[in-house]
mmCIF file of C-alpha atoms in Angstrom:
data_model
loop_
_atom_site.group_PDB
_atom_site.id
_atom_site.type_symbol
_atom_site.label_atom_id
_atom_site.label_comp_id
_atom_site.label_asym_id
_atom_site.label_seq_id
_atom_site.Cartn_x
_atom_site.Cartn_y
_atom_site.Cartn_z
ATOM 1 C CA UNK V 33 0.000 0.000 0.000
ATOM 2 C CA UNK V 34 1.474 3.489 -1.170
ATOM 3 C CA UNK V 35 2.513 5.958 1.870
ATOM 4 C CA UNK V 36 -0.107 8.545 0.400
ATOM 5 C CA UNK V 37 -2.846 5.457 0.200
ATOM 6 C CA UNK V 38 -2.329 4.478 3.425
ATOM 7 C CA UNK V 39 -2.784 8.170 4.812
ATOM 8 C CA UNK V 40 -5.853 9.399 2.941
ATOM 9 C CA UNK V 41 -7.519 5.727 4.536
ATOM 10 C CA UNK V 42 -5.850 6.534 8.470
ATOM 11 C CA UNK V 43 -7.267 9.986 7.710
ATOM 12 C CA UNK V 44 -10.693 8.731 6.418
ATOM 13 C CA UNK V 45 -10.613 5.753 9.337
ATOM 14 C CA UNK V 46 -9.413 7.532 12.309
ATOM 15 C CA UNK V 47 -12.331 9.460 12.918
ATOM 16 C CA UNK V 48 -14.591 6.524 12.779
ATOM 17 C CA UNK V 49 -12.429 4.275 14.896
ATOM 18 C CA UNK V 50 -12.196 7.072 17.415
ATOM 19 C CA UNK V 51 -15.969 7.676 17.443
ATOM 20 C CA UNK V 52 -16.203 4.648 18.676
ATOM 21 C CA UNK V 53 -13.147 5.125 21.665
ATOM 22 C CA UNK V 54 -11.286 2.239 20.136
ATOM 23 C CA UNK V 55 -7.587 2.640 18.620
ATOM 24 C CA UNK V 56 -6.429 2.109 14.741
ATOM 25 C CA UNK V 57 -3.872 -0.087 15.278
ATOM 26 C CA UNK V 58 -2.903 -1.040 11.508
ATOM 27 C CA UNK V 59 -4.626 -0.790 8.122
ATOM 28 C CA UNK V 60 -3.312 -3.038 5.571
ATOM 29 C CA UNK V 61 -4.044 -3.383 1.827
ATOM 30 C CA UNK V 62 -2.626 -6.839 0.252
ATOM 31 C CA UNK V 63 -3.978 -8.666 -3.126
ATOM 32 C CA UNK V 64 -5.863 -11.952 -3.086
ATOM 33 C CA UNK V 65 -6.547 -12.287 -6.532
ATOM 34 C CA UNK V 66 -7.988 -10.570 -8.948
ATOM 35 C CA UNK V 67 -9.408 -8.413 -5.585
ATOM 36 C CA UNK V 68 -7.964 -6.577 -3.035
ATOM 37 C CA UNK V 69 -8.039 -7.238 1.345
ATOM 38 C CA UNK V 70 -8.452 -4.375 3.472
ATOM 39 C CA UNK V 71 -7.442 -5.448 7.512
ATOM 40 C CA UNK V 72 -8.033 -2.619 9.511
ATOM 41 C CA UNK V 73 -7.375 -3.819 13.294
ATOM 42 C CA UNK V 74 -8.896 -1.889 16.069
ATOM 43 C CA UNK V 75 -8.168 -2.014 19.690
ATOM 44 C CA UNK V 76 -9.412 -0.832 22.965
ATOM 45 C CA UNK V 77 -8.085 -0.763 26.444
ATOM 46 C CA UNK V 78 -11.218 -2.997 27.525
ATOM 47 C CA UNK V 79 -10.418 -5.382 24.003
ATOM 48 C CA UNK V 80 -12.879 -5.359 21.858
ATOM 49 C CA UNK V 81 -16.081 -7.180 20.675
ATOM 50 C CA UNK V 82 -17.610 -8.605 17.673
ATOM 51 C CA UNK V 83 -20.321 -6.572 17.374
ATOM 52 C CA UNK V 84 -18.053 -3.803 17.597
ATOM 53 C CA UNK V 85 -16.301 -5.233 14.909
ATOM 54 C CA UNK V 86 -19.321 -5.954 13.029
ATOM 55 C CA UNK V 87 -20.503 -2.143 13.414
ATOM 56 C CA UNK V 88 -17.206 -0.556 12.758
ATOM 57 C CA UNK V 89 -16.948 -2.904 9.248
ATOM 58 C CA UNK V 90 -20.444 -1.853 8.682
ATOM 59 C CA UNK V 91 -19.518 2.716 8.670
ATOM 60 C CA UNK V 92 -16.432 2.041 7.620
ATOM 61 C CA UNK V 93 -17.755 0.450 4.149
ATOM 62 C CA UNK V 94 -20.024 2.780 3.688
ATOM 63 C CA UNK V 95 -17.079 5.901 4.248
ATOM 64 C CA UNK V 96 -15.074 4.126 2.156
ATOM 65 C CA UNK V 97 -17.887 3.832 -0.265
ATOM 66 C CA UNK V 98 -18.650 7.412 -0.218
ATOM 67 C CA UNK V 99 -15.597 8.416 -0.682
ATOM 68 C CA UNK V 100 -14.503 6.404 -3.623
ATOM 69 C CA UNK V 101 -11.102 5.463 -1.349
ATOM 70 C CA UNK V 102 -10.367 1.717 -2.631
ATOM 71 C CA UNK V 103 -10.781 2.727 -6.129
ATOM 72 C CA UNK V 104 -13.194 0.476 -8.911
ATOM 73 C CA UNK V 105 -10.835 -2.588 -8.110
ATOM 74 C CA UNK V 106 -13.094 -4.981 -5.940
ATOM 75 C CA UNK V 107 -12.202 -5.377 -1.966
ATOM 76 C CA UNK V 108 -12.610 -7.438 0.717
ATOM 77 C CA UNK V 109 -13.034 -5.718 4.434
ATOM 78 C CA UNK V 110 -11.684 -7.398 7.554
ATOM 79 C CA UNK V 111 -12.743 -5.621 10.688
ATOM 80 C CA UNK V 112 -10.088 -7.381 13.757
ATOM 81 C CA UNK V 113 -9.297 -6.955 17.007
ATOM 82 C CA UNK V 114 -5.192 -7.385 17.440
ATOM 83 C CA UNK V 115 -4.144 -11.399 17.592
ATOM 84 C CA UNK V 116 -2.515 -12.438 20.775
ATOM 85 C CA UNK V 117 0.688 -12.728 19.212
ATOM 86 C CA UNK V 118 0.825 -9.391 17.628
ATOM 87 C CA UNK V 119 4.293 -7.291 18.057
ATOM 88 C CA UNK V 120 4.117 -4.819 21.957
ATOM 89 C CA UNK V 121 5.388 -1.692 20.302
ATOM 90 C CA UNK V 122 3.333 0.978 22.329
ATOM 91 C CA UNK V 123 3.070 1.848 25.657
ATOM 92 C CA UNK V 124 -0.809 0.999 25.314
ATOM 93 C CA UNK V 125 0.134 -2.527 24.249
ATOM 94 C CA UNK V 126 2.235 -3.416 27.238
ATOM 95 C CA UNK V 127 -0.733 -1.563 29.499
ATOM 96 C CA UNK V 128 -3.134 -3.728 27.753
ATOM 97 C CA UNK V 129 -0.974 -6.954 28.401
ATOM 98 C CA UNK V 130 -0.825 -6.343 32.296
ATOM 99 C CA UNK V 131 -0.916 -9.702 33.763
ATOM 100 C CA UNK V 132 0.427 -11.335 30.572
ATOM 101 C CA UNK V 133 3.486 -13.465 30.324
ATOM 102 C CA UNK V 134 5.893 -11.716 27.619
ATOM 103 C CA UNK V 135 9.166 -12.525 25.774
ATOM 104 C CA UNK V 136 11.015 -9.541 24.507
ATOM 105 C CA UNK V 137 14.365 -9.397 23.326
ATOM 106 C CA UNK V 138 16.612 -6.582 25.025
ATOM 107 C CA UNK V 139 18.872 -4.148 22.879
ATOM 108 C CA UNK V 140 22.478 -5.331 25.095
ATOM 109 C CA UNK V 141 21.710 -8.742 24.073
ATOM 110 C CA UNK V 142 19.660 -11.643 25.548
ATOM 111 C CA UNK V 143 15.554 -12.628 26.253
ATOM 112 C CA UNK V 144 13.520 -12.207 28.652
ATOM 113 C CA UNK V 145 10.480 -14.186 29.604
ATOM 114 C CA UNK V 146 8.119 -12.258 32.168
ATOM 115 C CA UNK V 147 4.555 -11.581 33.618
ATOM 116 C CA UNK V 148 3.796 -7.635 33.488
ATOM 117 C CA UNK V 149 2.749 -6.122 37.045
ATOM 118 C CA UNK V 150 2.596 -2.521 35.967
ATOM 119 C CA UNK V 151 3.076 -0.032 33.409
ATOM 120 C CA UNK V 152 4.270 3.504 33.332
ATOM 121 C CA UNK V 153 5.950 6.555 31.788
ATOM 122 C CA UNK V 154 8.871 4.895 31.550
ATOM 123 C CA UNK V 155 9.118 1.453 31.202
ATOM 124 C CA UNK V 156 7.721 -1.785 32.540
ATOM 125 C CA UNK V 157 7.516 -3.965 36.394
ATOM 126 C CA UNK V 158 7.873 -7.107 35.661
ATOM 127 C CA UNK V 159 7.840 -10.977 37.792
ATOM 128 C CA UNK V 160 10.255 -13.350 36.272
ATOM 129 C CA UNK V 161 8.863 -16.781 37.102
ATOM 130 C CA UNK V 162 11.215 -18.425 39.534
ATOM 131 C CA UNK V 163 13.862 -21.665 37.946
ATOM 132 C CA UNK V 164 13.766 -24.586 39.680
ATOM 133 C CA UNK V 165 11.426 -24.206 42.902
ATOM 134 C CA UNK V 166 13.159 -20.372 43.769
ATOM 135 C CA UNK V 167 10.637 -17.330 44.040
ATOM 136 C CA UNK V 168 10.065 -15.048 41.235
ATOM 137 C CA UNK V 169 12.364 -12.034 41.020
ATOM 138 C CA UNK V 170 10.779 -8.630 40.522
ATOM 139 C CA UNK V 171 12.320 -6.428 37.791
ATOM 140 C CA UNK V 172 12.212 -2.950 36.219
ATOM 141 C CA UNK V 173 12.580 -2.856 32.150
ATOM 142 C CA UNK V 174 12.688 0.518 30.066
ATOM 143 C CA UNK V 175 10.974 0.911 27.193
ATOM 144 C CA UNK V 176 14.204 1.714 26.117
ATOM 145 C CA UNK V 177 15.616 -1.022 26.589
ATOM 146 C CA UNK V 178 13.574 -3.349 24.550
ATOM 147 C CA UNK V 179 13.910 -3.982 21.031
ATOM 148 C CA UNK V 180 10.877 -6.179 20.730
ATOM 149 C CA UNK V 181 7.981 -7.716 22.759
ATOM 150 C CA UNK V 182 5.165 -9.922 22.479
ATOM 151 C CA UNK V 183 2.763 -11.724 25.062
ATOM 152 C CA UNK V 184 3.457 -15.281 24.999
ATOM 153 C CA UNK V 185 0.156 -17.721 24.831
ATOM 154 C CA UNK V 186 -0.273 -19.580 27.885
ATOM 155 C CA UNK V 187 -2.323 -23.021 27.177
ATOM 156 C CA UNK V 188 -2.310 -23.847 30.598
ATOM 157 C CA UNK V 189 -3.427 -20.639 32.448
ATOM 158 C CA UNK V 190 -6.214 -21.302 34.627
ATOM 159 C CA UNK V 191 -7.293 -17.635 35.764
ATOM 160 C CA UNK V 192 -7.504 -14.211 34.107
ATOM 161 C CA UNK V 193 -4.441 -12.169 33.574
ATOM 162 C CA UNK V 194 -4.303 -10.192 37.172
ATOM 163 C CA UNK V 195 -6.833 -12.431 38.938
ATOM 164 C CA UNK V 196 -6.988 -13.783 42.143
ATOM 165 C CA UNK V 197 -7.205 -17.429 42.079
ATOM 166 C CA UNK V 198 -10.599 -19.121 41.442
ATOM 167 C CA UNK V 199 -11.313 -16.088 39.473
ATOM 168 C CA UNK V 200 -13.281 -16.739 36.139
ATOM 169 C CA UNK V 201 -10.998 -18.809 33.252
ATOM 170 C CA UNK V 202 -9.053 -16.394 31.160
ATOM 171 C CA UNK V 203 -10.600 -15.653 27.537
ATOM 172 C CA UNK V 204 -8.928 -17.549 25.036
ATOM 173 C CA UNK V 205 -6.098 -15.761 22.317
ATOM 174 C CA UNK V 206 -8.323 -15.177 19.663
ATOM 175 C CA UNK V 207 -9.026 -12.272 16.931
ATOM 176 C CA UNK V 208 -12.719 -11.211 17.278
ATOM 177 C CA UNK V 209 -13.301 -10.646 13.463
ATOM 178 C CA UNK V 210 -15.818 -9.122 10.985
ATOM 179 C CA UNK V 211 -15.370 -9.583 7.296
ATOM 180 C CA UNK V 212 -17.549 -7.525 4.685
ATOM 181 C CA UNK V 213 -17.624 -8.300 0.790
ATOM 182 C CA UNK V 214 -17.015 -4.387 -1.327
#
């Protein structure tokens, strides 16, 4: 997608996505075919649904419509909500990932695999699980310091991320989706 494509849709998007007090994470034009895919994933610090999804797919069509942005070549829309393993590379993300085990790979070298306790100006608390039967350590990151981050999927997590024990089960990793034919 051309820089000055992919503006005149953030600037055409942004307002809707904001309407609706949800984030534009990404927008994302790739063929399939003899059409066209248009991802758009949205985000919200309280995640977000797929009615929402199903809503935002609907205005956004008919904006897009309206405003002639995609062109006469035929589209598909895909309305998401950001997949588990997508990239930490805002301060919202790690925010939004408190109580989440992540791996992220540090700028002097080496990896570190740790639950998130809190998030601030600056950087990140983190627990790293204890080796071996010893205690978890607590630690302080930077933003700074990390060159990338993701949550990692636990399969065997019983409670929610930041729950007391016996809390409800944690909702499973998956995209809440809506897909629209142009």
């Amino acid at each position: 997608m051309s820089t000055t494509q992919s503006e005149r849709l953030r600037g055409l998007l942004e307002p809707l996505v904001a309407a609706r007090d949800l984030d534009l994470e990404e927008i994302e034009v790739t063929p399939a075919g003899k059409r066209r895919v248009l991802r758009i994933v949205v985000d919200s610090d309280e995640g977000v649904q797929l009615d929402e999804c199903a809503e935002l797919s609907r205005e956004v069509s008919q904006a897009l419509d309206d405003a002639d942005a995609m062109g006469d070549v035929a589209y598909t829309l895909e309305v998401t909500s950001p997949g588990a393993d997508r990239p930490l590379t805002e301060q919202r993300h790690y925010r939004r990932a408190i109580g989440r085990l992540i791996k992220a790979q540090l700028h002097e070298g080496g990896e570190l695999v740790a639950r998130i306790t809190a998030v601030d100006d600056e950087g990140l608390d983190l627990e790293v699980p204890g080796v071996k039967g010893r205690k978890p350590t607590a630690r302080r990151v930077a933003f700074s310091e990390i060159a990338k981050a993701r949550v990692e999927i636990e399969f065997n997590r019983k409670t929610a991320p930041g729950a007391a024990k016996g809390a409800a089960p944690a909702e499973d990793d998956t995209d809440d989706e809506s897909q629209e034919e142009a």
